Amino acid sequence: MKTKILLHIVSLLFLTASCTKQDNNTLTIATAANMQFAIQEIITSFTQKTGIPCDVVITSSGKLTAQIQEGAPYDIFISADMKYPETLHKNGFTAKSPEIYAYGKLVLWSISDEIQPSIESLTDKQIKHIAMANPKTAPYGEAAIAVLKHAGIYDLVTDKLVYGESISQTNQFIISGAAQVGFTAKSVVLSTQMEGKGQWIVIDKNLYTPIAQGAVIIKKDSISEATLKFYKFLFSAKSKEILENFGYLAFIK
């Protein structure tokens, strides 16, 4: 009887150790909101190949940066620009300097069948609200402001602008009709979830600074092999294929 109890205890300890090991093996990927759909496909492909599970935290690049500086336990930061990863690197929060994994593209999108999106139409009276991500924390919002200023209409539409804390919230404003039109990432309108909804146009890339998107490994006492594998996979041919299906210009290392 004592032998059976002892074996049972040993079995429980083994299971607990196994679960702990698996939990410790789970990566946490901090991801900019414009990548919310593409990253899911990348993670799925990575996990199928390696067996390594991943959790993802999605919000604006600025908020993720602040969280990392406050000690958030992220393994990798996938940003919507290079500014935030470079800031983290400069301040000693990264294992090495960030690298560009893709260039993003800005679009103007409307769910309304009555609106054909165009920069010129933004001054029309029928458009009451124009959604964009907060330019203070989201690079796609910063790019949208640049477009309006380049077109010479920023002052004419300032009162119409509504800001989402990230591209995700901006999309909600557009989809719900709270904003008749809005600026978002091309990757969003090409996603399975949004494909075929409303009308959109790609914004001329000469109207804003190219959105170079960077990734970086967060500094820890010990960088796991799983982290290194995911980072390498992000620059693989498979990830490039996924990213380009979402409208990005991607790179292979």
PDB file of C-alpha atoms in Angstrom:
ATOM      1  CA  MET A   1       0.000   0.000   0.000  1.00  0.00           C
ATOM      2  CA  LYS A   2       2.827   2.375   0.944  1.00  0.00           C
ATOM      3  CA  THR A   3       4.547   1.515  -2.334  1.00  0.00           C
ATOM      4  CA  LYS A   4       1.407   2.458  -4.308  1.00  0.00           C
ATOM      5  CA  ILE A   5       1.100   5.750  -2.427  1.00  0.00           C
ATOM      6  CA  LEU A   6       4.764   6.509  -3.047  1.00  0.00           C
ATOM      7  CA  LEU A   7       4.392   5.750  -6.752  1.00  0.00           C
ATOM      8  CA  HIS A   8       1.319   7.983  -6.904  1.00  0.00           C
ATOM      9  CA  ILE A   9       3.219  10.842  -5.284  1.00  0.00           C
ATOM     10  CA  VAL A  10       6.128  10.383  -7.675  1.00  0.00           C
ATOM     11  CA  SER A  11       3.705  10.389 -10.628  1.00  0.00           C
ATOM     12  CA  LEU A  12       2.114  13.638  -9.434  1.00  0.00           C
ATOM     13  CA  LEU A  13       5.519  15.244  -8.997  1.00  0.00           C
ATOM     14  CA  PHE A  14       6.486  14.146 -12.509  1.00  0.00           C
ATOM     15  CA  LEU A  15       3.303  15.575 -14.000  1.00  0.00           C
ATOM     16  CA  THR A  16       3.782  18.838 -12.127  1.00  0.00           C
ATOM     17  CA  ALA A  17       7.348  19.100 -13.358  1.00  0.00           C
ATOM     18  CA  SER A  18       6.213  18.368 -16.920  1.00  0.00           C
ATOM     19  CA  CYS A  19       3.540  21.066 -16.803  1.00  0.00           C
ATOM     20  CA  THR A  20       5.977  23.547 -15.348  1.00  0.00           C
ATOM     21  CA  LYS A  21       8.487  22.758 -18.047  1.00  0.00           C
ATOM     22  CA  GLN A  22       5.840  23.185 -20.754  1.00  0.00           C
ATOM     23  CA  ASP A  23       4.620  26.472 -19.232  1.00  0.00           C
ATOM     24  CA  ASN A  24       8.187  27.765 -19.095  1.00  0.00           C
ATOM     25  CA  ASN A  25       8.595  26.786 -22.737  1.00  0.00           C
ATOM     26  CA  THR A  26       5.662  28.964 -23.814  1.00  0.00           C
ATOM     27  CA  LEU A  27       6.835  32.141 -25.495  1.00  0.00           C
ATOM     28  CA  THR A  28       5.145  35.487 -25.015  1.00  0.00           C
ATOM     29  CA  ILE A  29       5.262  37.619 -28.150  1.00  0.00           C
ATOM     30  CA  ALA A  30       4.495  41.324 -27.723  1.00  0.00           C
ATOM     31  CA  THR A  31       3.030  42.392 -31.051  1.00  0.00           C
ATOM     32  CA  ALA A  32       1.963  45.687 -32.611  1.00  0.00           C
ATOM     33  CA  ALA A  33      -1.733  45.762 -33.487  1.00  0.00           C
ATOM     34  CA  ASN A  34      -1.217  46.037 -37.252  1.00  0.00           C
ATOM     35  CA  MET A  35       0.251  42.521 -37.092  1.00  0.00           C
ATOM     36  CA  GLN A  36      -2.672  40.994 -35.177  1.00  0.00           C
ATOM     37  CA  PHE A  37      -3.806  38.747 -38.042  1.00  0.00           C
ATOM     38  CA  ALA A  38      -0.464  37.954 -39.649  1.00  0.00           C
ATOM     39  CA  ILE A  39       1.158  37.017 -36.339  1.00  0.00           C
ATOM     40  CA  GLN A  40      -1.499  34.402 -35.652  1.00  0.00           C
ATOM     41  CA  GLU A  41      -0.631  32.605 -38.882  1.00  0.00           C
ATOM     42  CA  ILE A  42       3.089  32.911 -38.189  1.00  0.00           C
ATOM     43  CA  ILE A  43       2.650  31.498 -34.685  1.00  0.00           C
ATOM     44  CA  THR A  44       0.474  28.648 -35.944  1.00  0.00           C
ATOM     45  CA  SER A  45       3.070  27.702 -38.542  1.00  0.00           C
ATOM     46  CA  PHE A  46       5.918  28.001 -36.011  1.00  0.00           C
ATOM     47  CA  THR A  47       4.166  25.853 -33.397  1.00  0.00           C
ATOM     48  CA  GLN A  48       3.269  23.204 -35.953  1.00  0.00           C
ATOM     49  CA  LYS A  49       6.924  23.020 -36.984  1.00  0.00           C
ATOM     50  CA  THR A  50       8.555  23.141 -33.548  1.00  0.00           C
ATOM     51  CA  GLY A  51       5.895  22.163 -31.008  1.00  0.00           C
ATOM     52  CA  ILE A  52       6.684  25.353 -29.087  1.00  0.00           C
ATOM     53  CA  PRO A  53       3.500  27.132 -27.893  1.00  0.00           C
ATOM     54  CA  CYS A  54       3.205  30.918 -28.012  1.00  0.00           C
ATOM     55  CA  ASP A  55       1.042  33.512 -26.333  1.00  0.00           C
ATOM     56  CA  VAL A  56       0.584  36.880 -27.979  1.00  0.00           C
ATOM     57  CA  VAL A  57      -0.061  40.305 -26.444  1.00  0.00           C
ATOM     58  CA  ILE A  58      -1.423  42.839 -28.929  1.00  0.00           C
ATOM     59  CA  THR A  59      -1.645  46.609 -28.558  1.00  0.00           C
ATOM     60  CA  SER A  60       0.154  49.714 -29.827  1.00  0.00           C
ATOM     61  CA  SER A  61       3.937  49.714 -30.131  1.00  0.00           C
ATOM     62  CA  GLY A  62       4.187  52.605 -27.690  1.00  0.00           C
ATOM     63  CA  LYS A  63       2.191  50.816 -24.998  1.00  0.00           C
ATOM     64  CA  LEU A  64       4.171  47.609 -25.435  1.00  0.00           C
ATOM     65  CA  THR A  65       7.395  49.574 -25.119  1.00  0.00           C
ATOM     66  CA  ALA A  66       6.207  51.134 -21.869  1.00  0.00           C
ATOM     67  CA  GLN A  67       5.216  47.701 -20.543  1.00  0.00           C
ATOM     68  CA  ILE A  68       8.623  46.241 -21.403  1.00  0.00           C
ATOM     69  CA  GLN A  69      10.359  49.116 -19.636  1.00  0.00           C
ATOM     70  CA  GLU A  70       8.197  48.370 -16.590  1.00  0.00           C
ATOM     71  CA  GLY A  71       9.299  44.734 -16.585  1.00  0.00           C
ATOM     72  CA  ALA A  72       6.612  42.912 -18.579  1.00  0.00           C
ATOM     73  CA  PRO A  73       7.826  39.307 -19.122  1.00  0.00           C
ATOM     74  CA  TYR A  74       7.846  39.319 -22.913  1.00  0.00           C
ATOM     75  CA  ASP A  75      10.307  37.262 -24.936  1.00  0.00           C
ATOM     76  CA  ILE A  76      10.144  39.059 -28.282  1.00  0.00           C
ATOM     77  CA  PHE A  77       8.818  42.462 -29.322  1.00  0.00           C
ATOM     78  CA  ILE A  78       7.398  42.777 -32.839  1.00  0.00           C
ATOM     79  CA  SER A  79       6.923  46.482 -33.418  1.00  0.00           C
ATOM     80  CA  ALA A  80       5.177  48.599 -36.038  1.00  0.00           C
ATOM     81  CA  ASP A  81       8.299  50.699 -36.467  1.00  0.00           C
ATOM     82  CA  MET A  82      11.998  50.835 -35.620  1.00  0.00           C
ATOM     83  CA  LYS A  83      11.828  53.785 -33.233  1.00  0.00           C
ATOM     84  CA  TYR A  84      10.446  51.883 -30.265  1.00  0.00           C
ATOM     85  CA  PRO A  85      12.721  48.807 -30.563  1.00  0.00           C
ATOM     86  CA  GLU A  86      15.718  51.120 -30.974  1.00  0.00           C
ATOM     87  CA  THR A  87      14.684  53.040 -27.853  1.00  0.00           C
ATOM     88  CA  LEU A  88      14.538  49.794 -25.906  1.00  0.00           C
ATOM     89  CA  HIS A  89      17.937  48.765 -27.235  1.00  0.00           C
ATOM     90  CA  LYS A  90      19.473  52.131 -26.364  1.00  0.00           C
ATOM     91  CA  ASN A  91      18.139  51.807 -22.812  1.00  0.00           C
ATOM     92  CA  GLY A  92      19.441  48.272 -22.338  1.00  0.00           C
ATOM     93  CA  PHE A  93      16.223  46.274 -22.568  1.00  0.00           C
ATOM     94  CA  THR A  94      17.152  44.103 -25.558  1.00  0.00           C
ATOM     95  CA  ALA A  95      19.572  41.241 -26.159  1.00  0.00           C
ATOM     96  CA  LYS A  96      20.819  42.800 -29.389  1.00  0.00           C
ATOM     97  CA  SER A  97      19.949  45.568 -31.831  1.00  0.00           C
ATOM     98  CA  PRO A  98      16.558  45.354 -33.608  1.00  0.00           C
ATOM     99  CA  GLU A  99      16.183  44.272 -37.210  1.00  0.00           C
ATOM    100  CA  ILE A 100      13.611  45.131 -39.883  1.00  0.00           C
ATOM    101  CA  TYR A 101      11.369  42.163 -40.624  1.00  0.00           C
ATOM    102  CA  ALA A 102       8.950  43.960 -42.968  1.00  0.00           C
ATOM    103  CA  TYR A 103       7.671  47.258 -44.354  1.00  0.00           C
ATOM    104  CA  GLY A 104       4.005  48.017 -43.713  1.00  0.00           C
ATOM    105  CA  LYS A 105       1.511  49.762 -45.986  1.00  0.00           C
ATOM    106  CA  LEU A 106      -1.184  52.266 -45.082  1.00  0.00           C
ATOM    107  CA  VAL A 107      -4.730  52.143 -46.486  1.00  0.00           C
ATOM    108  CA  LEU A 108      -7.852  54.267 -46.246  1.00  0.00           C
ATOM    109  CA  TRP A 109     -10.885  52.087 -45.506  1.00  0.00           C
ATOM    110  CA  SER A 110     -14.644  52.512 -45.262  1.00  0.00           C
ATOM    111  CA  ILE A 111     -17.386  49.991 -44.531  1.00  0.00           C
ATOM    112  CA  SER A 112     -20.087  52.248 -46.011  1.00  0.00           C
ATOM    113  CA  ASP A 113     -21.247  51.355 -49.519  1.00  0.00           C
ATOM    114  CA  GLU A 114     -21.963  55.033 -50.079  1.00  0.00           C
ATOM    115  CA  ILE A 115     -18.367  56.145 -49.603  1.00  0.00           C
ATOM    116  CA  GLN A 116     -15.549  55.620 -52.062  1.00  0.00           C
ATOM    117  CA  PRO A 117     -12.448  56.286 -49.966  1.00  0.00           C
ATOM    118  CA  SER A 118     -10.047  58.941 -51.213  1.00  0.00           C
ATOM    119  CA  ILE A 119      -7.904  61.605 -49.626  1.00  0.00           C
ATOM    120  CA  GLU A 120      -9.940  64.285 -51.416  1.00  0.00           C
ATOM    121  CA  SER A 121     -13.215  62.975 -49.975  1.00  0.00           C
ATOM    122  CA  LEU A 122     -12.090  63.458 -46.382  1.00  0.00           C
ATOM    123  CA  THR A 123     -13.131  67.109 -46.475  1.00  0.00           C
ATOM    124  CA  ASP A 124     -16.671  66.227 -47.638  1.00  0.00           C
ATOM    125  CA  LYS A 125     -19.512  67.088 -45.252  1.00  0.00           C
ATOM    126  CA  GLN A 126     -20.877  63.523 -45.370  1.00  0.00           C
ATOM    127  CA  ILE A 127     -17.748  62.333 -43.591  1.00  0.00           C
ATOM    128  CA  LYS A 128     -18.132  63.295 -39.944  1.00  0.00           C
ATOM    129  CA  HIS A 129     -15.397  61.151 -38.400  1.00  0.00           C
ATOM    130  CA  ILE A 130     -12.038  59.871 -39.643  1.00  0.00           C
ATOM    131  CA  ALA A 131     -10.454  57.117 -37.559  1.00  0.00           C
ATOM    132  CA  MET A 132      -6.750  56.555 -37.075  1.00  0.00           C
ATOM    133  CA  ALA A 133      -4.466  55.089 -34.451  1.00  0.00           C
ATOM    134  CA  ASN A 134      -3.060  57.471 -31.858  1.00  0.00           C
ATOM    135  CA  PRO A 135      -0.006  59.032 -33.562  1.00  0.00           C
ATOM    136  CA  LYS A 136       1.717  59.395 -30.179  1.00  0.00           C
ATOM    137  CA  THR A 137       1.935  55.631 -29.637  1.00  0.00           C
ATOM    138  CA  ALA A 138       1.108  53.967 -32.972  1.00  0.00           C
ATOM    139  CA  PRO A 139       3.347  54.389 -36.052  1.00  0.00           C
ATOM    140  CA  TYR A 140       0.435  53.898 -38.455  1.00  0.00           C
ATOM    141  CA  GLY A 141      -1.302  56.845 -36.822  1.00  0.00           C
ATOM    142  CA  GLU A 142       1.841  58.911 -37.226  1.00  0.00           C
ATOM    143  CA  ALA A 143       1.910  57.952 -40.914  1.00  0.00           C
ATOM    144  CA  ALA A 144      -1.752  58.945 -41.313  1.00  0.00           C
ATOM    145  CA  ILE A 145      -1.056  62.419 -39.913  1.00  0.00           C
ATOM    146  CA  ALA A 146       1.828  62.773 -42.371  1.00  0.00           C
ATOM    147  CA  VAL A 147      -0.532  61.922 -45.255  1.00  0.00           C
ATOM    148  CA  LEU A 148      -3.065  64.560 -44.210  1.00  0.00           C
ATOM    149  CA  LYS A 149      -0.367  67.198 -43.848  1.00  0.00           C
ATOM    150  CA  HIS A 150       1.236  66.273 -47.159  1.00  0.00           C
ATOM    151  CA  ALA A 151      -2.168  66.607 -48.837  1.00  0.00           C
ATOM    152  CA  GLY A 152      -2.639  70.032 -47.209  1.00  0.00           C
ATOM    153  CA  ILE A 153      -5.915  69.108 -45.495  1.00  0.00           C
ATOM    154  CA  TYR A 154      -4.842  68.395 -41.927  1.00  0.00           C
ATOM    155  CA  ASP A 155      -6.202  71.689 -40.580  1.00  0.00           C
ATOM    156  CA  LEU A 156      -9.463  71.166 -42.498  1.00  0.00           C
ATOM    157  CA  VAL A 157     -10.183  67.761 -40.955  1.00  0.00           C
ATOM    158  CA  THR A 158      -8.682  68.057 -37.460  1.00  0.00           C
ATOM    159  CA  ASP A 159     -12.122  68.236 -35.844  1.00  0.00           C
ATOM    160  CA  LYS A 160     -13.139  64.993 -37.577  1.00  0.00           C
ATOM    161  CA  LEU A 161     -10.263  62.896 -36.302  1.00  0.00           C
ATOM    162  CA  VAL A 162     -10.968  60.161 -33.762  1.00  0.00           C
ATOM    163  CA  TYR A 163      -8.063  58.232 -32.302  1.00  0.00           C
ATOM    164  CA  GLY A 164      -7.908  54.578 -31.381  1.00  0.00           C
ATOM    165  CA  GLU A 165      -5.276  53.505 -28.881  1.00  0.00           C
ATOM    166  CA  SER A 166      -4.062  51.076 -31.548  1.00  0.00           C
ATOM    167  CA  ILE A 167      -4.903  49.862 -35.051  1.00  0.00           C
ATOM    168  CA  SER A 168      -7.211  47.277 -33.428  1.00  0.00           C
ATOM    169  CA  GLN A 169      -9.408  49.920 -31.821  1.00  0.00           C
ATOM    170  CA  THR A 170      -9.233  52.036 -34.969  1.00  0.00           C
ATOM    171  CA  ASN A 171     -10.618  49.073 -36.914  1.00  0.00           C
ATOM    172  CA  GLN A 172     -13.481  48.810 -34.438  1.00  0.00           C
ATOM    173  CA  PHE A 173     -14.383  52.455 -35.071  1.00  0.00           C
ATOM    174  CA  ILE A 174     -14.479  51.801 -38.819  1.00  0.00           C
ATOM    175  CA  ILE A 175     -16.333  48.469 -38.690  1.00  0.00           C
ATOM    176  CA  SER A 176     -18.962  49.779 -36.271  1.00  0.00           C
ATOM    177  CA  GLY A 177     -19.584  52.854 -38.407  1.00  0.00           C
ATOM    178  CA  ALA A 178     -18.567  55.175 -35.569  1.00  0.00           C
ATOM    179  CA  ALA A 179     -16.191  56.594 -38.187  1.00  0.00           C
ATOM    180  CA  GLN A 180     -17.265  56.697 -41.829  1.00  0.00           C
ATOM    181  CA  VAL A 181     -13.683  56.154 -42.960  1.00  0.00           C
ATOM    182  CA  GLY A 182     -10.308  55.503 -41.393  1.00  0.00           C
ATOM    183  CA  PHE A 183      -6.615  54.816 -41.875  1.00  0.00           C
ATOM    184  CA  THR A 184      -5.437  51.303 -41.106  1.00  0.00           C
ATOM    185  CA  ALA A 185      -2.845  48.727 -42.132  1.00  0.00           C
ATOM    186  CA  LYS A 186      -3.158  46.889 -45.432  1.00  0.00           C
ATOM    187  CA  SER A 187      -2.658  43.661 -43.511  1.00  0.00           C
ATOM    188  CA  VAL A 188      -6.004  44.242 -41.791  1.00  0.00           C
ATOM    189  CA  VAL A 189      -8.149  44.538 -44.920  1.00  0.00           C
ATOM    190  CA  LEU A 190      -6.409  41.525 -46.474  1.00  0.00           C
ATOM    191  CA  SER A 191      -7.100  39.301 -43.471  1.00  0.00           C
ATOM    192  CA  THR A 192      -9.658  36.492 -43.714  1.00  0.00           C
ATOM    193  CA  GLN A 193     -11.707  38.192 -41.003  1.00  0.00           C
ATOM    194  CA  MET A 194     -11.998  41.487 -42.902  1.00  0.00           C
ATOM    195  CA  GLU A 195     -11.634  40.462 -46.537  1.00  0.00           C
ATOM    196  CA  GLY A 196     -14.464  41.772 -48.713  1.00  0.00           C
ATOM    197  CA  LYS A 197     -15.784  44.185 -46.096  1.00  0.00           C
ATOM    198  CA  GLY A 198     -16.242  47.692 -47.430  1.00  0.00           C
ATOM    199  CA  GLN A 199     -13.911  49.503 -49.801  1.00  0.00           C
ATOM    200  CA  TRP A 200     -10.308  50.587 -49.392  1.00  0.00           C
ATOM    201  CA  ILE A 201      -7.449  52.195 -51.270  1.00  0.00           C
ATOM    202  CA  VAL A 202      -3.703  51.893 -50.758  1.00  0.00           C
ATOM    203  CA  ILE A 203      -2.160  55.226 -49.800  1.00  0.00           C
ATOM    204  CA  ASP A 204       0.661  56.424 -52.056  1.00  0.00           C
ATOM    205  CA  LYS A 205       3.874  55.376 -50.286  1.00  0.00           C
ATOM    206  CA  ASN A 206       5.437  58.741 -51.198  1.00  0.00           C
ATOM    207  CA  LEU A 207       3.010  60.531 -48.876  1.00  0.00           C
ATOM    208  CA  TYR A 208       4.524  59.154 -45.666  1.00  0.00           C
ATOM    209  CA  THR A 209       7.816  57.864 -44.359  1.00  0.00           C
ATOM    210  CA  PRO A 210       8.169  54.134 -45.108  1.00  0.00           C
ATOM    211  CA  ILE A 211       6.904  52.084 -42.167  1.00  0.00           C
ATOM    212  CA  ALA A 212       9.926  49.949 -41.372  1.00  0.00           C
ATOM    213  CA  GLN A 213       8.794  47.416 -38.780  1.00  0.00           C
ATOM    214  CA  GLY A 214      11.366  45.997 -36.380  1.00  0.00           C
ATOM    215  CA  ALA A 215      11.660  42.968 -34.147  1.00  0.00           C
ATOM    216  CA  VAL A 216      13.916  42.455 -31.159  1.00  0.00           C
ATOM    217  CA  ILE A 217      14.648  39.888 -28.462  1.00  0.00           C
ATOM    218  CA  ILE A 218      14.000  41.186 -24.952  1.00  0.00           C
ATOM    219  CA  LYS A 219      16.988  40.984 -22.630  1.00  0.00           C
ATOM    220  CA  LYS A 220      16.842  38.372 -19.864  1.00  0.00           C
ATOM    221  CA  ASP A 221      19.322  36.583 -17.634  1.00  0.00           C
ATOM    222  CA  SER A 222      19.102  33.661 -20.033  1.00  0.00           C
ATOM    223  CA  ILE A 223      17.644  33.719 -23.558  1.00  0.00           C
ATOM    224  CA  SER A 224      15.821  30.452 -24.216  1.00  0.00           C
ATOM    225  CA  GLU A 225      16.451  28.302 -27.256  1.00  0.00           C
ATOM    226  CA  ALA A 226      12.731  28.594 -28.034  1.00  0.00           C
ATOM    227  CA  THR A 227      13.065  32.394 -28.218  1.00  0.00           C
ATOM    228  CA  LEU A 228      15.981  32.140 -30.627  1.00  0.00           C
ATOM    229  CA  LYS A 229      14.057  29.649 -32.770  1.00  0.00           C
ATOM    230  CA  PHE A 230      11.033  31.945 -33.051  1.00  0.00           C
ATOM    231  CA  TYR A 231      13.160  34.973 -33.869  1.00  0.00           C
ATOM    232  CA  LYS A 232      14.896  33.006 -36.614  1.00  0.00           C
ATOM    233  CA  PHE A 233      11.547  31.755 -37.913  1.00  0.00           C
ATOM    234  CA  LEU A 234      10.244  35.334 -38.171  1.00  0.00           C
ATOM    235  CA  PHE A 235      12.870  35.930 -40.867  1.00  0.00           C
ATOM    236  CA  SER A 236      12.315  32.596 -42.641  1.00  0.00           C
ATOM    237  CA  ALA A 237      10.904  31.964 -46.119  1.00  0.00           C
ATOM    238  CA  LYS A 238       7.642  30.727 -44.565  1.00  0.00           C
ATOM    239  CA  SER A 239       7.134  33.904 -42.549  1.00  0.00           C
ATOM    240  CA  LYS A 240       8.010  36.002 -45.588  1.00  0.00           C
ATOM    241  CA  GLU A 241       5.296  34.183 -47.544  1.00  0.00           C
ATOM    242  CA  ILE A 242       2.736  34.821 -44.802  1.00  0.00           C
ATOM    243  CA  LEU A 243       3.705  38.481 -44.404  1.00  0.00           C
ATOM    244  CA  GLU A 244       3.548  39.176 -48.131  1.00  0.00           C
ATOM    245  CA  ASN A 245       0.106  37.553 -48.287  1.00  0.00           C
ATOM    246  CA  PHE A 246      -0.905  40.268 -45.827  1.00  0.00           C
ATOM    247  CA  GLY A 247       0.513  43.040 -47.977  1.00  0.00           C
ATOM    248  CA  TYR A 248       3.872  43.562 -46.281  1.00  0.00           C
ATOM    249  CA  LEU A 249       7.229  43.780 -47.976  1.00  0.00           C
ATOM    250  CA  ALA A 250       9.151  41.128 -46.020  1.00  0.00           C
ATOM    251  CA  PHE A 251      12.731  39.916 -45.741  1.00  0.00           C
ATOM    252  CA  ILE A 252      14.632  36.647 -45.290  1.00  0.00           C
ATOM    253  CA  LYS A 253      17.822  36.497 -43.227  1.00  0.00           C
TER     254      LYS A 253
END
